[in-house]
Amino acid sequence: MPRPRVGGTATIYSKRGLALAPVLRRSEHMSTAIAARTKWADWLGWTAAVVMAALWFSAGLWKLTDISGWQLKLTQLLVPVQLSLAGTLAVGVAEVVAGVLLLRPAWRRWGGWLSVALLAAFMAYMAVNYQTLQGEDCSCFPWLERAVGPAFFWSDAAMVAVALVAVRFSQPSKNARGAGIAALAVAAFAAGMLGVDRLQPPPELAGIEPISADGSEYDVRQGKVFLFFFNPSCLHCLHAGQTMAKYEWLVDFIGIPTQDPDWGPGFLQDAGLTAVKLSPDAERLRETFVFEDVPYGAMLEDGSVLERLVFWEEPALSEALRKHAFIE
């Protein structure tokens, strides 16, 4: 008779289990390590995405809620006036869209690459115009003041690195239709803000009291008056003043320094402006005329605001003044 096997099938399975035990333990350790790495990568990706999204939301919403102000900023950064509105809207929408894409894991990779493209475009533009723009204000974030210089490039490079971290630790993007709908929603918001910006009512002068101009009382509600708000240290204001010094004025020209009023006479002399009455009442006038940046101008006639000026390029400037018979 054949000799029976000791332990039977149970013994065989027991021996196999003992042999596989180290392999199972190694597999468990590997699974734990992979889970830990995945958790760490998710945390790093989310942190990078949130940081970049916060930056883009602050920059983009600032532009879309102050469209006229950003048009002026872009012209000061050498963007042609004709492109300033389109540039403000395009950059503002792109920045907000980048923030939206970064916050959704399914779109994060697209948001990261859009971030890299925007930052690379900003750095390329500043590099091309570096000699002209060096030292100029280029603050894109409401809480961060920056000027064109080496710090601009290394800070943008640091943001590129953060965006690439978000890309590296993201899953392949999908649902392009949903991302497109989100982008259209941001564009619709921008269109609404443009309407609000353009439909703002002109300042009301009915309650404004006479101001001081060259030491005398002056009522800006009488006749035709041109108000020119300027900072004596502002090169853009100086260029605007030099342009206007070439005109033959038909109205009273009131200059209002927004800072350092004692430097006002020197500014007028440097600009070549003559027959200008200086007023120290900038703070009181700014309660009526609300603006962010100088130079800023207003054409008044008998207590009504005919037009406000924030762009100072020719021929648009002289055409606007001549249309209302403020210059020859």
CSV table of N, CA and C in Angstrom, one decimal, residues 240-317:
chain,number,residue,atom,x,y,z
A,240,ALA,N,2.9,114.4,-19.6
A,240,ALA,CA,1.6,115.0,-19.9
A,240,ALA,C,1.6,116.5,-19.9
A,241,GLY,N,2.3,117.1,-18.9
A,241,GLY,CA,2.4,118.5,-18.8
A,241,GLY,C,3.2,119.1,-20.0
A,242,GLN,N,4.3,118.4,-20.4
A,242,GLN,CA,5.1,118.9,-21.5
A,242,GLN,C,4.2,118.9,-22.8
A,243,THR,N,3.4,117.8,-22.9
A,243,THR,CA,2.5,117.8,-24.1
A,243,THR,C,1.5,118.9,-24.1
A,244,MET,N,0.9,119.2,-22.9
A,244,MET,CA,-0.1,120.3,-22.9
A,244,MET,C,0.5,121.7,-23.0
A,245,ALA,N,1.8,121.8,-22.7
A,245,ALA,CA,2.5,123.1,-22.7
A,245,ALA,C,2.5,123.6,-24.2
A,246,LYS,N,2.3,122.7,-25.1
A,246,LYS,CA,2.4,123.1,-26.6
A,246,LYS,C,1.0,123.7,-27.1
A,247,TYR,N,0.0,123.6,-26.2
A,247,TYR,CA,-1.3,124.1,-26.7
A,247,TYR,C,-1.5,125.5,-26.4
A,248,GLU,N,-2.5,126.1,-27.1
A,248,GLU,CA,-3.0,127.5,-26.8
A,248,GLU,C,-4.3,127.3,-26.1
A,249,TRP,N,-4.3,127.6,-24.8
A,249,TRP,CA,-5.4,127.3,-24.0
A,249,TRP,C,-6.4,128.4,-24.1
A,250,LEU,N,-7.7,128.1,-24.1
A,250,LEU,CA,-8.8,129.0,-24.2
A,250,LEU,C,-9.6,129.1,-22.9
A,251,VAL,N,-9.2,128.3,-21.9
A,251,VAL,CA,-9.9,128.2,-20.6
A,251,VAL,C,-9.0,128.4,-19.4
A,252,ASP,N,-9.5,128.5,-18.2
A,252,ASP,CA,-8.7,128.5,-17.0
A,252,ASP,C,-8.1,127.1,-16.8
A,253,PHE,N,-6.8,127.1,-16.5
A,253,PHE,CA,-6.1,125.8,-16.2
A,253,PHE,C,-5.8,125.8,-14.8
A,254,ILE,N,-6.3,124.9,-14.0
A,254,ILE,CA,-6.1,124.7,-12.6
A,254,ILE,C,-5.2,123.5,-12.4
A,255,GLY,N,-4.0,123.7,-11.8
A,255,GLY,CA,-3.1,122.5,-11.5
A,255,GLY,C,-3.3,122.2,-10.0
A,256,ILE,N,-3.5,120.9,-9.7
A,256,ILE,CA,-3.7,120.4,-8.3
A,256,ILE,C,-2.6,119.3,-8.0
A,257,PRO,N,-1.6,119.7,-7.3
A,257,PRO,CA,-0.6,118.7,-6.8
A,257,PRO,C,-1.2,117.7,-5.8
A,258,THR,N,-1.1,116.4,-6.1
A,258,THR,CA,-1.7,115.5,-5.1
A,258,THR,C,-0.7,115.1,-4.0
A,259,GLN,N,0.6,115.4,-4.2
A,259,GLN,CA,1.6,115.3,-3.2
A,259,GLN,C,2.6,116.4,-3.3
A,260,ASP,N,3.3,116.7,-2.2
A,260,ASP,CA,4.3,117.7,-2.2
A,260,ASP,C,3.9,119.0,-2.9
A,261,PRO,N,2.9,119.7,-2.4
A,261,PRO,CA,2.4,120.9,-3.1
A,261,PRO,C,3.5,122.0,-3.2
A,262,ASP,N,4.5,122.0,-2.4
A,262,ASP,CA,5.5,123.0,-2.5
A,262,ASP,C,6.4,122.8,-3.7
A,263,TRP,N,6.3,121.6,-4.3
A,263,TRP,CA,7.1,121.4,-5.5
A,263,TRP,C,6.3,121.7,-6.8
A,264,GLY,N,5.0,122.1,-6.6
A,264,GLY,CA,4.2,122.4,-7.7
A,264,GLY,C,4.8,123.4,-8.7
A,265,PRO,N,5.2,124.6,-8.2
A,265,PRO,CA,5.8,125.6,-9.1
A,265,PRO,C,7.0,125.0,-9.9
A,266,GLY,N,7.8,124.3,-9.3
A,266,GLY,CA,9.0,123.7,-10.0
A,266,GLY,C,8.5,122.7,-11.1
A,267,PHE,N,7.5,122.0,-10.8
A,267,PHE,CA,7.0,121.0,-11.8
A,267,PHE,C,6.5,121.8,-13.0
A,268,LEU,N,5.7,122.9,-12.8
A,268,LEU,CA,5.1,123.6,-13.9
A,268,LEU,C,6.3,124.2,-14.7
A,269,GLN,N,7.3,124.7,-14.1
A,269,GLN,CA,8.5,125.3,-14.8
A,269,GLN,C,9.1,124.2,-15.7
A,270,ASP,N,9.3,123.0,-15.1
A,270,ASP,CA,10.0,121.9,-15.8
A,270,ASP,C,9.1,121.5,-17.0
A,271,ALA,N,7.8,121.5,-16.8
A,271,ALA,CA,6.9,121.1,-17.9
A,271,ALA,C,6.7,122.1,-19.0
A,272,GLY,N,7.1,123.4,-18.6
A,272,GLY,CA,6.9,124.5,-19.6
A,272,GLY,C,5.5,125.0,-19.6
A,273,LEU,N,4.7,124.7,-18.5
A,273,LEU,CA,3.3,125.2,-18.4
A,273,LEU,C,3.3,126.6,-17.9
A,274,THR,N,2.6,127.5,-18.5
A,274,THR,CA,2.4,128.8,-18.0
A,274,THR,C,1.0,129.2,-17.8
A,275,ALA,N,0.7,130.3,-17.1
A,275,ALA,CA,-0.7,130.7,-16.8
A,275,ALA,C,-1.5,129.6,-16.2
A,276,VAL,N,-0.9,128.9,-15.3
A,276,VAL,CA,-1.6,127.8,-14.6
A,276,VAL,C,-1.8,128.3,-13.1
A,277,LYS,N,-3.0,128.2,-12.6
A,277,LYS,CA,-3.3,128.5,-11.2
A,277,LYS,C,-3.1,127.2,-10.4
A,278,LEU,N,-2.3,127.3,-9.4
A,278,LEU,CA,-2.1,126.2,-8.5
A,278,LEU,C,-3.1,126.2,-7.3
A,279,SER,N,-3.6,125.0,-7.1
A,279,SER,CA,-4.5,124.9,-5.9
A,279,SER,C,-4.0,123.8,-5.0
A,280,PRO,N,-4.1,124.1,-3.6
A,280,PRO,CA,-3.6,123.2,-2.7
A,280,PRO,C,-4.8,122.2,-2.2
A,281,ASP,N,-5.9,122.3,-2.8
A,281,ASP,CA,-7.1,121.7,-2.3
A,281,ASP,C,-7.3,120.3,-2.9
A,282,ALA,N,-6.2,119.5,-3.0
A,282,ALA,CA,-6.4,118.2,-3.6
A,282,ALA,C,-7.3,117.3,-2.9
A,283,GLU,N,-7.1,117.2,-1.5
A,283,GLU,CA,-7.9,116.3,-0.7
A,283,GLU,C,-9.4,116.6,-0.9
A,284,ARG,N,-9.8,117.9,-0.8
A,284,ARG,CA,-11.2,118.2,-0.9
A,284,ARG,C,-11.7,117.9,-2.3
A,285,LEU,N,-11.0,118.2,-3.3
A,285,LEU,CA,-11.4,117.9,-4.7
A,285,LEU,C,-11.5,116.4,-4.9
A,286,ARG,N,-10.7,115.6,-4.3
A,286,ARG,CA,-10.7,114.2,-4.5
A,286,ARG,C,-11.9,113.5,-3.9
A,287,GLU,N,-12.6,114.2,-3.0
A,287,GLU,CA,-13.9,113.7,-2.5
A,287,GLU,C,-14.9,113.7,-3.6
A,288,THR,N,-14.8,114.6,-4.6
A,288,THR,CA,-15.7,114.6,-5.8
A,288,THR,C,-15.1,113.9,-7.0
A,289,PHE,N,-13.8,114.1,-7.2
A,289,PHE,CA,-13.2,113.4,-8.4
A,289,PHE,C,-12.4,112.2,-7.8
A,290,VAL,N,-13.0,111.0,-8.1
A,290,VAL,CA,-12.4,109.8,-7.5
A,290,VAL,C,-11.5,109.1,-8.6
A,291,PHE,N,-10.3,108.9,-8.3
A,291,PHE,CA,-9.4,108.3,-9.2
A,291,PHE,C,-8.2,107.6,-8.4
A,292,GLU,N,-7.5,106.7,-9.0
A,292,GLU,CA,-6.4,106.0,-8.4
A,292,GLU,C,-5.1,106.6,-8.7
A,293,ASP,N,-4.8,106.8,-10.0
A,293,ASP,CA,-3.5,107.2,-10.4
A,293,ASP,C,-3.6,108.6,-11.1
A,294,VAL,N,-2.4,109.3,-11.0
A,294,VAL,CA,-2.2,110.5,-11.8
A,294,VAL,C,-1.3,110.2,-12.9
A,295,PRO,N,-1.3,111.0,-14.0
A,295,PRO,CA,-2.1,112.2,-14.2
A,295,PRO,C,-3.6,111.9,-14.4
A,296,TYR,N,-4.4,112.9,-13.9
A,296,TYR,CA,-5.9,112.8,-14.1
A,296,TYR,C,-6.4,114.2,-14.4
A,297,GLY,N,-7.3,114.3,-15.4
A,297,GLY,CA,-7.8,115.6,-15.8
A,297,GLY,C,-9.3,115.6,-15.9
A,298,ALA,N,-9.9,116.7,-15.8
A,298,ALA,CA,-11.4,116.9,-15.9
A,298,ALA,C,-11.7,118.2,-16.6
A,299,MET,N,-12.5,118.1,-17.6
A,299,MET,CA,-13.0,119.3,-18.4
A,299,MET,C,-14.4,119.7,-17.8
A,300,LEU,N,-14.5,120.9,-17.3
A,300,LEU,CA,-15.7,121.3,-16.6
A,300,LEU,C,-16.3,122.5,-17.4
A,301,GLU,N,-17.6,122.6,-17.4
A,301,GLU,CA,-18.3,123.8,-18.0
A,301,GLU,C,-19.6,124.0,-17.2
A,302,ASP,N,-19.6,125.2,-16.6
A,302,ASP,CA,-20.8,125.7,-15.8
A,302,ASP,C,-21.3,124.6,-14.8
A,303,GLY,N,-20.3,124.0,-14.1
A,303,GLY,CA,-20.7,123.0,-13.1
A,303,GLY,C,-21.0,121.6,-13.6
A,304,SER,N,-20.7,121.3,-14.8
A,304,SER,CA,-20.9,120.0,-15.4
A,304,SER,C,-19.6,119.4,-15.8
A,305,VAL,N,-19.4,118.1,-15.7
A,305,VAL,CA,-18.2,117.5,-16.1
A,305,VAL,C,-18.4,117.0,-17.6
A,306,LEU,N,-17.7,117.6,-18.5
A,306,LEU,CA,-17.8,117.2,-19.9
A,306,LEU,C,-17.1,115.9,-20.2
A,307,GLU,N,-15.9,115.8,-19.7
A,307,GLU,CA,-15.1,114.6,-20.0
A,307,GLU,C,-14.0,114.5,-18.9
A,308,ARG,N,-13.6,113.3,-18.6
A,308,ARG,CA,-12.5,113.0,-17.7
A,308,ARG,C,-11.4,112.4,-18.5
A,309,LEU,N,-10.1,112.8,-18.2
A,309,LEU,CA,-9.0,112.3,-19.0
A,309,LEU,C,-8.1,111.5,-18.1
A,310,VAL,N,-7.7,110.3,-18.6
A,310,VAL,CA,-6.7,109.4,-18.0
A,310,VAL,C,-5.6,109.0,-18.9
A,311,PHE,N,-5.8,109.3,-20.2
A,311,PHE,CA,-4.8,109.0,-21.2
A,311,PHE,C,-4.3,110.3,-21.8
A,312,TRP,N,-3.0,110.3,-22.1
A,312,TRP,CA,-2.4,111.6,-22.4
A,312,TRP,C,-1.6,111.5,-23.7
A,313,GLU,N,-1.9,110.5,-24.6
A,313,GLU,CA,-1.2,110.4,-25.8
A,313,GLU,C,-1.8,111.2,-26.9
A,314,GLU,N,-1.0,111.6,-27.8
A,314,GLU,CA,-1.5,112.3,-29.0
A,314,GLU,C,-1.8,111.3,-30.1
A,315,PRO,N,-2.7,111.6,-31.0
A,315,PRO,CA,-3.5,112.9,-31.1
A,315,PRO,C,-4.8,112.9,-30.2
A,316,ALA,N,-5.0,111.8,-29.5
A,316,ALA,CA,-6.3,111.6,-28.8
A,316,ALA,C,-6.5,112.8,-27.8
A,317,LEU,N,-5.4,113.2,-27.1
A,317,LEU,CA,-5.5,114.2,-26.1
A,317,LEU,C,-5.9,115.5,-26.7
